[in-house]
PDB file of C-alpha atoms in Angstrom:
ATOM      1  CA  UNK N   1      -0.002   0.019   0.073  1.00  0.00           C
ATOM      2  CA  UNK N   2       1.344   3.284  -0.952  1.00  0.00           C
ATOM      3  CA  UNK N   3       0.562   6.602   0.423  1.00  0.00           C
ATOM      4  CA  UNK N   4      -0.216   9.288  -2.104  1.00  0.00           C
ATOM      5  CA  UNK N   5       0.463  12.974  -1.091  1.00  0.00           C
ATOM      6  CA  UNK N   6       2.024  12.208   2.159  1.00  0.00           C
ATOM      7  CA  UNK N   7       4.705  14.662   1.808  1.00  0.00           C
ATOM      8  CA  UNK N   8       2.343  17.401   1.082  1.00  0.00           C
ATOM      9  CA  UNK N   9       0.287  16.462   4.098  1.00  0.00           C
ATOM     10  CA  UNK N  10       3.335  16.553   6.221  1.00  0.00           C
ATOM     11  CA  UNK N  11       4.483  19.969   5.137  1.00  0.00           C
ATOM     12  CA  UNK N  12       1.108  21.413   5.595  1.00  0.00           C
ATOM     13  CA  UNK N  13       1.018  20.072   9.112  1.00  0.00           C
ATOM     14  CA  UNK N  14       4.322  21.406   9.988  1.00  0.00           C
ATOM     15  CA  UNK N  15       3.361  24.744   8.626  1.00  0.00           C
ATOM     16  CA  UNK N  16       0.440  25.027  10.793  1.00  0.00           C
ATOM     17  CA  UNK N  17       2.379  23.851  13.679  1.00  0.00           C
ATOM     18  CA  UNK N  18       4.922  26.800  13.199  1.00  0.00           C
ATOM     19  CA  UNK N  19       2.015  29.420  12.983  1.00  0.00           C
ATOM     20  CA  UNK N  20       0.646  28.085  16.108  1.00  0.00           C
ATOM     21  CA  UNK N  21       3.879  28.174  17.991  1.00  0.00           C
ATOM     22  CA  UNK N  22       4.386  31.629  16.923  1.00  0.00           C
ATOM     23  CA  UNK N  23       0.889  32.771  18.079  1.00  0.00           C
ATOM     24  CA  UNK N  24       1.629  31.181  21.541  1.00  0.00           C
ATOM     25  CA  UNK N  25       4.965  33.109  21.487  1.00  0.00           C
ATOM     26  CA  UNK N  26       3.252  36.323  20.757  1.00  0.00           C
ATOM     27  CA  UNK N  27       0.480  35.867  23.445  1.00  0.00           C
ATOM     28  CA  UNK N  28       3.434  34.902  25.801  1.00  0.00           C
ATOM     29  CA  UNK N  29       5.305  37.985  25.371  1.00  0.00           C
ATOM     30  CA  UNK N  30       2.329  40.240  25.475  1.00  0.00           C
ATOM     31  CA  UNK N  31       1.488  38.677  28.961  1.00  0.00           C
ATOM     32  CA  UNK N  32       5.094  39.107  30.430  1.00  0.00           C
ATOM     33  CA  UNK N  33       5.552  42.616  29.395  1.00  0.00           C
ATOM     34  CA  UNK N  34       4.797  45.402  31.781  1.00  0.00           C
ATOM     35  CA  UNK N  35       3.599  47.878  29.074  1.00  0.00           C
ATOM     36  CA  UNK N  36      -0.100  47.087  29.885  1.00  0.00           C
ATOM     37  CA  UNK N  37      -2.116  50.338  30.090  1.00  0.00           C
ATOM     38  CA  UNK N  38      -4.037  50.985  33.183  1.00  0.00           C
ATOM     39  CA  UNK N  39      -7.402  52.602  33.661  1.00  0.00           C
ATOM     40  CA  UNK N  40      -7.611  55.061  36.391  1.00  0.00           C
ATOM     41  CA  UNK N  41     -10.580  54.485  38.872  1.00  0.00           C
ATOM     42  CA  UNK N  42     -13.030  57.185  38.860  1.00  0.00           C
ATOM     43  CA  UNK N  43     -14.227  58.668  42.312  1.00  0.00           C
ATOM     44  CA  UNK N  44     -17.706  58.964  43.054  1.00  0.00           C
ATOM     45  CA  UNK N  45     -18.622  61.805  45.222  1.00  0.00           C
ATOM     46  CA  UNK N  46     -21.970  62.326  47.094  1.00  0.00           C
ATOM     47  CA  UNK N  47     -23.585  65.928  46.546  1.00  0.00           C
ATOM     48  CA  UNK N  48     -25.285  66.280  49.828  1.00  0.00           C
ATOM     49  CA  UNK N  49     -27.003  69.709  48.990  1.00  0.00           C
ATOM     50  CA  UNK N  50     -29.230  68.027  46.132  1.00  0.00           C
ATOM     51  CA  UNK N  51     -30.437  65.438  48.553  1.00  0.00           C
ATOM     52  CA  UNK N  52     -31.845  67.909  50.936  1.00  0.00           C
ATOM     53  CA  UNK N  53     -33.643  69.782  48.180  1.00  0.00           C
ATOM     54  CA  UNK N  54     -35.199  66.529  46.912  1.00  0.00           C
ATOM     55  CA  UNK N  55     -36.256  65.787  50.473  1.00  0.00           C
ATOM     56  CA  UNK N  56     -38.162  69.087  51.000  1.00  0.00           C
ATOM     57  CA  UNK N  57     -39.977  68.856  47.559  1.00  0.00           C
ATOM     58  CA  UNK N  58     -41.512  65.400  47.975  1.00  0.00           C
ATOM     59  CA  UNK N  59     -45.288  64.991  48.607  1.00  0.00           C
ATOM     60  CA  UNK N  60     -46.385  64.115  52.049  1.00  0.00           C
ATOM     61  CA  UNK N  61     -47.042  60.148  52.438  1.00  0.00           C
ATOM     62  CA  UNK N  62     -50.639  60.532  53.076  1.00  0.00           C
ATOM     63  CA  UNK N  63     -51.256  61.755  49.518  1.00  0.00           C
ATOM     64  CA  UNK N  64     -50.283  58.103  48.352  1.00  0.00           C
ATOM     65  CA  UNK N  65     -52.800  56.436  50.617  1.00  0.00           C
ATOM     66  CA  UNK N  66     -55.221  55.331  47.769  1.00  0.00           C
ATOM     67  CA  UNK N  67     -52.127  53.880  45.973  1.00  0.00           C
ATOM     68  CA  UNK N  68     -50.927  52.158  49.093  1.00  0.00           C
ATOM     69  CA  UNK N  69     -54.165  50.805  49.730  1.00  0.00           C
ATOM     70  CA  UNK N  70     -54.873  49.342  46.349  1.00  0.00           C
ATOM     71  CA  UNK N  71     -51.380  48.283  44.757  1.00  0.00           C
ATOM     72  CA  UNK N  72     -51.154  48.463  40.941  1.00  0.00           C
ATOM     73  CA  UNK N  73     -50.671  44.931  39.902  1.00  0.00           C
ATOM     74  CA  UNK N  74     -52.876  43.284  42.966  1.00  0.00           C
ATOM     75  CA  UNK N  75     -56.330  41.651  42.546  1.00  0.00           C
ATOM     76  CA  UNK N  76     -57.366  43.914  45.500  1.00  0.00           C
ATOM     77  CA  UNK N  77     -57.141  46.860  43.268  1.00  0.00           C
ATOM     78  CA  UNK N  78     -60.586  45.906  41.519  1.00  0.00           C
ATOM     79  CA  UNK N  79     -63.495  47.526  43.025  1.00  0.00           C
ATOM     80  CA  UNK N  80     -65.246  45.155  45.468  1.00  0.00           C
ATOM     81  CA  UNK N  81     -68.425  43.450  44.009  1.00  0.00           C
ATOM     82  CA  UNK N  82     -70.273  41.388  46.554  1.00  0.00           C
ATOM     83  CA  UNK N  83     -71.019  37.812  45.499  1.00  0.00           C
ATOM     84  CA  UNK N  84     -74.442  37.078  44.218  1.00  0.00           C
ATOM     85  CA  UNK N  85     -76.689  35.504  46.934  1.00  0.00           C
ATOM     86  CA  UNK N  86     -77.089  31.961  46.500  1.00  0.00           C
ATOM     87  CA  UNK N  87     -80.033  30.542  44.558  1.00  0.00           C
ATOM     88  CA  UNK N  88     -83.012  29.752  46.372  1.00  0.00           C
ATOM     89  CA  UNK N  89     -84.054  25.903  46.471  1.00  0.00           C
ATOM     90  CA  UNK N  90     -86.722  25.149  44.114  1.00  0.00           C
ATOM     91  CA  UNK N  91     -89.552  23.629  45.648  1.00  0.00           C
ATOM     92  CA  UNK N  92     -89.945  21.099  42.711  1.00  0.00           C
ATOM     93  CA  UNK N  93     -91.240  17.719  42.845  1.00  0.00           C
ATOM     94  CA  UNK N  94     -89.921  15.179  45.495  1.00  0.00           C
ATOM     95  CA  UNK N  95     -86.973  13.072  44.103  1.00  0.00           C
ATOM     96  CA  UNK N  96     -88.379   9.862  42.746  1.00  0.00           C
ATOM     97  CA  UNK N  97     -88.205   6.718  44.796  1.00  0.00           C
ATOM     98  CA  UNK N  98     -85.492   4.504  43.848  1.00  0.00           C
ATOM     99  CA  UNK N  99     -86.817   1.103  43.342  1.00  0.00           C
ATOM    100  CA  UNK N 100     -84.620  -1.666  44.575  1.00  0.00           C
ATOM    101  CA  UNK N 101     -84.606  -5.062  42.606  1.00  0.00           C
ATOM    102  CA  UNK N 102     -86.289  -7.650  45.049  1.00  0.00           C
ATOM    103  CA  UNK N 103     -84.168 -10.207  43.508  1.00  0.00           C
ATOM    104  CA  UNK N 104     -86.980 -12.543  42.851  1.00  0.00           C
ATOM    105  CA  UNK N 105     -87.151 -14.766  39.743  1.00  0.00           C
ATOM    106  CA  UNK N 106     -89.756 -17.249  38.378  1.00  0.00           C
ATOM    107  CA  UNK N 107     -88.608 -20.917  37.962  1.00  0.00           C
ATOM    108  CA  UNK N 108     -91.807 -22.298  36.408  1.00  0.00           C
ATOM    109  CA  UNK N 109     -95.531 -21.803  35.963  1.00  0.00           C
ATOM    110  CA  UNK N 110     -98.264 -24.406  36.483  1.00  0.00           C
ATOM    111  CA  UNK N 111    -101.838 -23.830  35.378  1.00  0.00           C
ATOM    112  CA  UNK N 112    -103.801 -26.772  35.713  1.00  0.00           C
ATOM    113  CA  UNK N 113    -107.778 -27.021  36.221  1.00  0.00           C
ATOM    114  CA  UNK N 114    -108.474 -23.301  36.665  1.00  0.00           C
ATOM    115  CA  UNK N 115    -105.833 -22.961  39.499  1.00  0.00           C
ATOM    116  CA  UNK N 116    -102.310 -21.445  38.741  1.00  0.00           C
ATOM    117  CA  UNK N 117     -99.177 -21.523  40.630  1.00  0.00           C
ATOM    118  CA  UNK N 118     -95.699 -20.137  40.046  1.00  0.00           C
ATOM    119  CA  UNK N 119     -92.374 -21.441  41.351  1.00  0.00           C
ATOM    120  CA  UNK N 120     -90.737 -18.368  42.795  1.00  0.00           C
ATOM    121  CA  UNK N 121     -87.170 -18.204  44.084  1.00  0.00           C
ATOM    122  CA  UNK N 122     -84.610 -15.756  45.608  1.00  0.00           C
ATOM    123  CA  UNK N 123     -81.701 -15.013  43.514  1.00  0.00           C
ATOM    124  CA  UNK N 124     -79.792 -14.535  46.887  1.00  0.00           C
ATOM    125  CA  UNK N 125     -80.750 -18.117  47.891  1.00  0.00           C
ATOM    126  CA  UNK N 126     -82.972 -17.093  50.638  1.00  0.00           C
ATOM    127  CA  UNK N 127     -85.893 -19.446  49.739  1.00  0.00           C
ATOM    128  CA  UNK N 128     -88.072 -20.784  46.964  1.00  0.00           C
ATOM    129  CA  UNK N 129     -91.402 -22.344  46.671  1.00  0.00           C
ATOM    130  CA  UNK N 130     -94.769 -22.834  44.930  1.00  0.00           C
ATOM    131  CA  UNK N 131     -97.097 -19.893  45.248  1.00  0.00           C
ATOM    132  CA  UNK N 132    -100.737 -19.409  44.221  1.00  0.00           C
ATOM    133  CA  UNK N 133    -102.703 -16.351  43.419  1.00  0.00           C
ATOM    134  CA  UNK N 134    -103.349 -14.282  46.551  1.00  0.00           C
ATOM    135  CA  UNK N 135    -100.548 -16.059  48.505  1.00  0.00           C
ATOM    136  CA  UNK N 136     -97.513 -14.092  49.668  1.00  0.00           C
ATOM    137  CA  UNK N 137     -93.753 -14.787  49.155  1.00  0.00           C
ATOM    138  CA  UNK N 138     -90.987 -12.846  51.085  1.00  0.00           C
ATOM    139  CA  UNK N 139     -93.374  -9.941  51.671  1.00  0.00           C
ATOM    140  CA  UNK N 140     -94.836  -9.882  47.963  1.00  0.00           C
ATOM    141  CA  UNK N 141     -98.418 -11.005  47.373  1.00  0.00           C
ATOM    142  CA  UNK N 142     -99.048 -12.825  43.895  1.00  0.00           C
ATOM    143  CA  UNK N 143    -101.430 -10.904  42.119  1.00  0.00           C
ATOM    144  CA  UNK N 144    -101.581 -13.043  39.090  1.00  0.00           C
ATOM    145  CA  UNK N 145     -99.992 -16.099  37.336  1.00  0.00           C
ATOM    146  CA  UNK N 146    -100.204 -16.446  33.470  1.00  0.00           C
ATOM    147  CA  UNK N 147     -98.246 -18.606  30.949  1.00  0.00           C
ATOM    148  CA  UNK N 148     -95.602 -15.676  30.508  1.00  0.00           C
ATOM    149  CA  UNK N 149     -94.933 -14.948  34.025  1.00  0.00           C
ATOM    150  CA  UNK N 150     -96.006 -13.632  37.470  1.00  0.00           C
ATOM    151  CA  UNK N 151     -97.139 -10.187  38.906  1.00  0.00           C
ATOM    152  CA  UNK N 152     -96.343  -9.379  42.316  1.00  0.00           C
ATOM    153  CA  UNK N 153     -97.471  -6.319  44.595  1.00  0.00           C
ATOM    154  CA  UNK N 154     -96.253  -4.835  47.830  1.00  0.00           C
ATOM    155  CA  UNK N 155     -97.012  -1.559  49.452  1.00  0.00           C
ATOM    156  CA  UNK N 156     -98.764  -0.140  46.478  1.00  0.00           C
ATOM    157  CA  UNK N 157     -95.857  -1.366  44.026  1.00  0.00           C
ATOM    158  CA  UNK N 158     -96.174  -3.770  41.212  1.00  0.00           C
ATOM    159  CA  UNK N 159     -93.706  -5.771  39.484  1.00  0.00           C
ATOM    160  CA  UNK N 160     -93.873  -8.299  36.956  1.00  0.00           C
ATOM    161  CA  UNK N 161     -91.491 -11.254  36.735  1.00  0.00           C
ATOM    162  CA  UNK N 162     -91.189 -13.071  33.237  1.00  0.00           C
ATOM    163  CA  UNK N 163     -90.687 -16.736  32.938  1.00  0.00           C
ATOM    164  CA  UNK N 164     -88.832 -16.189  29.741  1.00  0.00           C
ATOM    165  CA  UNK N 165     -87.038 -12.945  28.615  1.00  0.00           C
ATOM    166  CA  UNK N 166     -88.605 -10.674  25.797  1.00  0.00           C
ATOM    167  CA  UNK N 167     -86.676 -10.197  22.870  1.00  0.00           C
TER     168      UNK N 167
END
Protein backbone atom coordinates (compact mmCIF):
# COMPACT_ATOMS: atom_id res chain seq x y z
CA UNK A 1 0.00 0.00 0.00
CA UNK A 2 1.41 3.32 -1.07
CA UNK A 3 0.56 6.67 0.48
CA UNK A 4 -0.07 9.26 -2.09
CA UNK A 5 0.40 12.87 -1.11
CA UNK A 6 1.99 12.08 2.26
CA UNK A 7 4.82 14.65 1.86
CA UNK A 8 2.31 17.41 1.07
CA UNK A 9 0.24 16.59 4.10
CA UNK A 10 3.28 16.48 6.33
CA UNK A 11 4.58 19.83 5.08
CA UNK A 12 1.10 21.43 5.58
CA UNK A 13 0.90 20.14 9.14
CA UNK A 14 4.41 21.43 9.89
CA UNK A 15 3.47 24.90 8.59
CA UNK A 16 0.34 24.97 10.81
CA UNK A 17 2.41 23.86 13.77
CA UNK A 18 4.86 26.71 13.14
CA UNK A 19 2.04 29.28 12.92
CA UNK A 20 0.54 28.02 16.18
CA UNK A 21 3.90 28.14 17.91
CA UNK A 22 4.41 31.73 16.71
CA UNK A 23 1.00 32.80 18.03
CA UNK A 24 1.61 31.20 21.41
CA UNK A 25 4.96 32.98 21.65
CA UNK A 26 3.43 36.34 20.77
CA UNK A 27 0.68 35.94 23.39
CA UNK A 28 3.32 34.93 25.96
CA UNK A 29 5.38 38.03 25.23
CA UNK A 30 2.29 40.28 25.64
CA UNK A 31 1.47 38.75 28.97
CA UNK A 32 5.04 39.06 30.24
CA UNK A 33 5.50 42.70 29.26
CA UNK A 34 4.74 45.49 31.75
CA UNK A 35 3.55 47.95 29.12
CA UNK A 36 -0.11 47.25 29.80
CA UNK A 37 -2.21 50.37 29.98
CA UNK A 38 -4.04 51.01 33.24
CA UNK A 39 -7.40 52.62 33.64
CA UNK A 40 -7.59 55.07 36.47
CA UNK A 41 -10.51 54.46 38.78
CA UNK A 42 -12.91 57.33 38.95
CA UNK A 43 -14.07 58.62 42.27
CA UNK A 44 -17.71 59.07 43.07
CA UNK A 45 -18.68 61.85 45.38
CA UNK A 46 -22.01 62.48 47.01
CA UNK A 47 -23.54 65.89 46.53
CA UNK A 48 -25.28 66.39 49.88
CA UNK A 49 -26.87 69.68 48.92
CA UNK A 50 -29.06 68.02 46.22
CA UNK A 51 -30.34 65.38 48.64
CA UNK A 52 -31.76 67.92 51.05
CA UNK A 53 -33.53 69.76 48.21
CA UNK A 54 -35.21 66.57 46.98
CA UNK A 55 -36.48 65.66 50.44
CA UNK A 56 -38.17 69.02 50.94
CA UNK A 57 -39.86 68.87 47.51
CA UNK A 58 -41.51 65.47 48.13
CA UNK A 59 -45.25 65.08 48.63
CA UNK A 60 -46.41 63.96 52.05
CA UNK A 61 -46.96 60.23 52.47
CA UNK A 62 -50.68 60.77 53.12
CA UNK A 63 -51.18 61.82 49.48
CA UNK A 64 -50.33 58.24 48.43
CA UNK A 65 -52.88 56.49 50.67
CA UNK A 66 -55.11 55.39 47.78
CA UNK A 67 -52.19 53.88 45.87
CA UNK A 68 -50.85 52.19 48.99
CA UNK A 69 -54.28 50.77 49.79
CA UNK A 70 -54.67 49.35 46.25
CA UNK A 71 -51.31 48.35 44.73
CA UNK A 72 -51.24 48.47 40.95
CA UNK A 73 -50.85 44.80 40.11
CA UNK A 74 -52.90 43.26 42.90
CA UNK A 75 -56.36 41.79 42.57
CA UNK A 76 -57.44 43.91 45.52
CA UNK A 77 -57.16 46.97 43.25
CA UNK A 78 -60.39 45.93 41.52
CA UNK A 79 -63.52 47.48 42.98
CA UNK A 80 -65.34 45.30 45.46
CA UNK A 81 -68.25 43.38 43.96
CA UNK A 82 -70.29 41.38 46.46
CA UNK A 83 -70.97 37.76 45.60
CA UNK A 84 -74.47 37.05 44.30
CA UNK A 85 -76.76 35.46 46.85
CA UNK A 86 -77.09 31.70 46.60
CA UNK A 87 -80.11 30.56 44.59
CA UNK A 88 -83.14 29.52 46.54
CA UNK A 89 -83.91 25.83 46.42
CA UNK A 90 -86.81 25.17 44.12
CA UNK A 91 -89.77 23.48 45.75
CA UNK A 92 -90.04 21.08 42.82
CA UNK A 93 -91.37 17.59 42.81
CA UNK A 94 -89.93 15.24 45.40
CA UNK A 95 -87.15 13.04 44.11
CA UNK A 96 -88.36 9.80 42.57
CA UNK A 97 -88.30 6.79 44.79
CA UNK A 98 -85.46 4.48 43.91
CA UNK A 99 -86.91 1.08 43.36
CA UNK A 100 -84.63 -1.67 44.46
CA UNK A 101 -84.71 -5.01 42.70
CA UNK A 102 -86.28 -7.52 45.11
CA UNK A 103 -84.02 -10.24 43.75
CA UNK A 104 -86.87 -12.61 42.92
CA UNK A 105 -87.18 -14.78 39.81
CA UNK A 106 -89.71 -17.19 38.30
CA UNK A 107 -88.54 -20.78 37.96
CA UNK A 108 -91.73 -22.18 36.45
CA UNK A 109 -95.48 -21.78 36.02
CA UNK A 110 -98.19 -24.39 36.50
CA UNK A 111 -101.74 -23.80 35.25
CA UNK A 112 -104.11 -26.71 35.87
CA UNK A 113 -107.86 -27.04 36.22
CA UNK A 114 -108.39 -23.31 36.77
CA UNK A 115 -105.73 -22.95 39.46
CA UNK A 116 -102.36 -21.43 38.68
CA UNK A 117 -99.15 -21.50 40.66
CA UNK A 118 -95.67 -20.11 40.10
CA UNK A 119 -92.38 -21.39 41.37
CA UNK A 120 -90.67 -18.32 42.83
CA UNK A 121 -87.12 -18.24 44.17
CA UNK A 122 -84.80 -15.66 45.59
CA UNK A 123 -81.67 -15.02 43.53
CA UNK A 124 -79.80 -14.54 46.81
CA UNK A 125 -80.73 -18.07 47.86
CA UNK A 126 -83.07 -16.94 50.66
CA UNK A 127 -85.83 -19.36 49.79
CA UNK A 128 -88.04 -20.84 47.09
CA UNK A 129 -91.47 -22.37 46.72
CA UNK A 130 -94.71 -22.69 44.83
CA UNK A 131 -97.14 -19.82 45.37
CA UNK A 132 -100.71 -19.52 44.12
CA UNK A 133 -102.61 -16.30 43.34
CA UNK A 134 -103.35 -14.35 46.52
CA UNK A 135 -100.55 -15.96 48.53
CA UNK A 136 -97.51 -14.09 49.83
CA UNK A 137 -93.87 -14.87 49.06
CA UNK A 138 -91.17 -12.96 51.01
CA UNK A 139 -93.50 -10.02 51.60
CA UNK A 140 -94.76 -9.85 47.99
CA UNK A 141 -98.39 -10.76 47.22
CA UNK A 142 -98.93 -12.81 44.07
CA UNK A 143 -101.57 -10.87 42.05
CA UNK A 144 -101.75 -13.00 38.92
CA UNK A 145 -100.05 -15.95 37.27
CA UNK A 146 -100.18 -16.56 33.51
CA UNK A 147 -98.13 -18.54 31.01
CA UNK A 148 -95.62 -15.65 30.55
CA UNK A 149 -94.85 -14.89 34.17
CA UNK A 150 -96.08 -13.52 37.49
CA UNK A 151 -97.27 -10.12 38.76
CA UNK A 152 -96.34 -9.31 42.36
CA UNK A 153 -97.43 -6.41 44.57
CA UNK A 154 -96.05 -4.89 47.78
CA UNK A 155 -97.00 -1.56 49.44
CA UNK A 156 -98.68 -0.20 46.31
CA UNK A 157 -95.78 -1.14 44.09
CA UNK A 158 -96.16 -3.87 41.51
CA UNK A 159 -93.58 -5.72 39.46
CA UNK A 160 -93.83 -8.28 36.73
CA UNK A 161 -91.46 -11.23 36.67
CA UNK A 162 -91.17 -12.97 33.30
CA UNK A 163 -90.63 -16.68 32.88
CA UNK A 164 -88.71 -16.12 29.63
CA UNK A 165 -86.97 -12.86 28.67
CA UNK A 166 -88.52 -10.77 25.91
CA UNK A 167 -86.60 -10.30 22.68
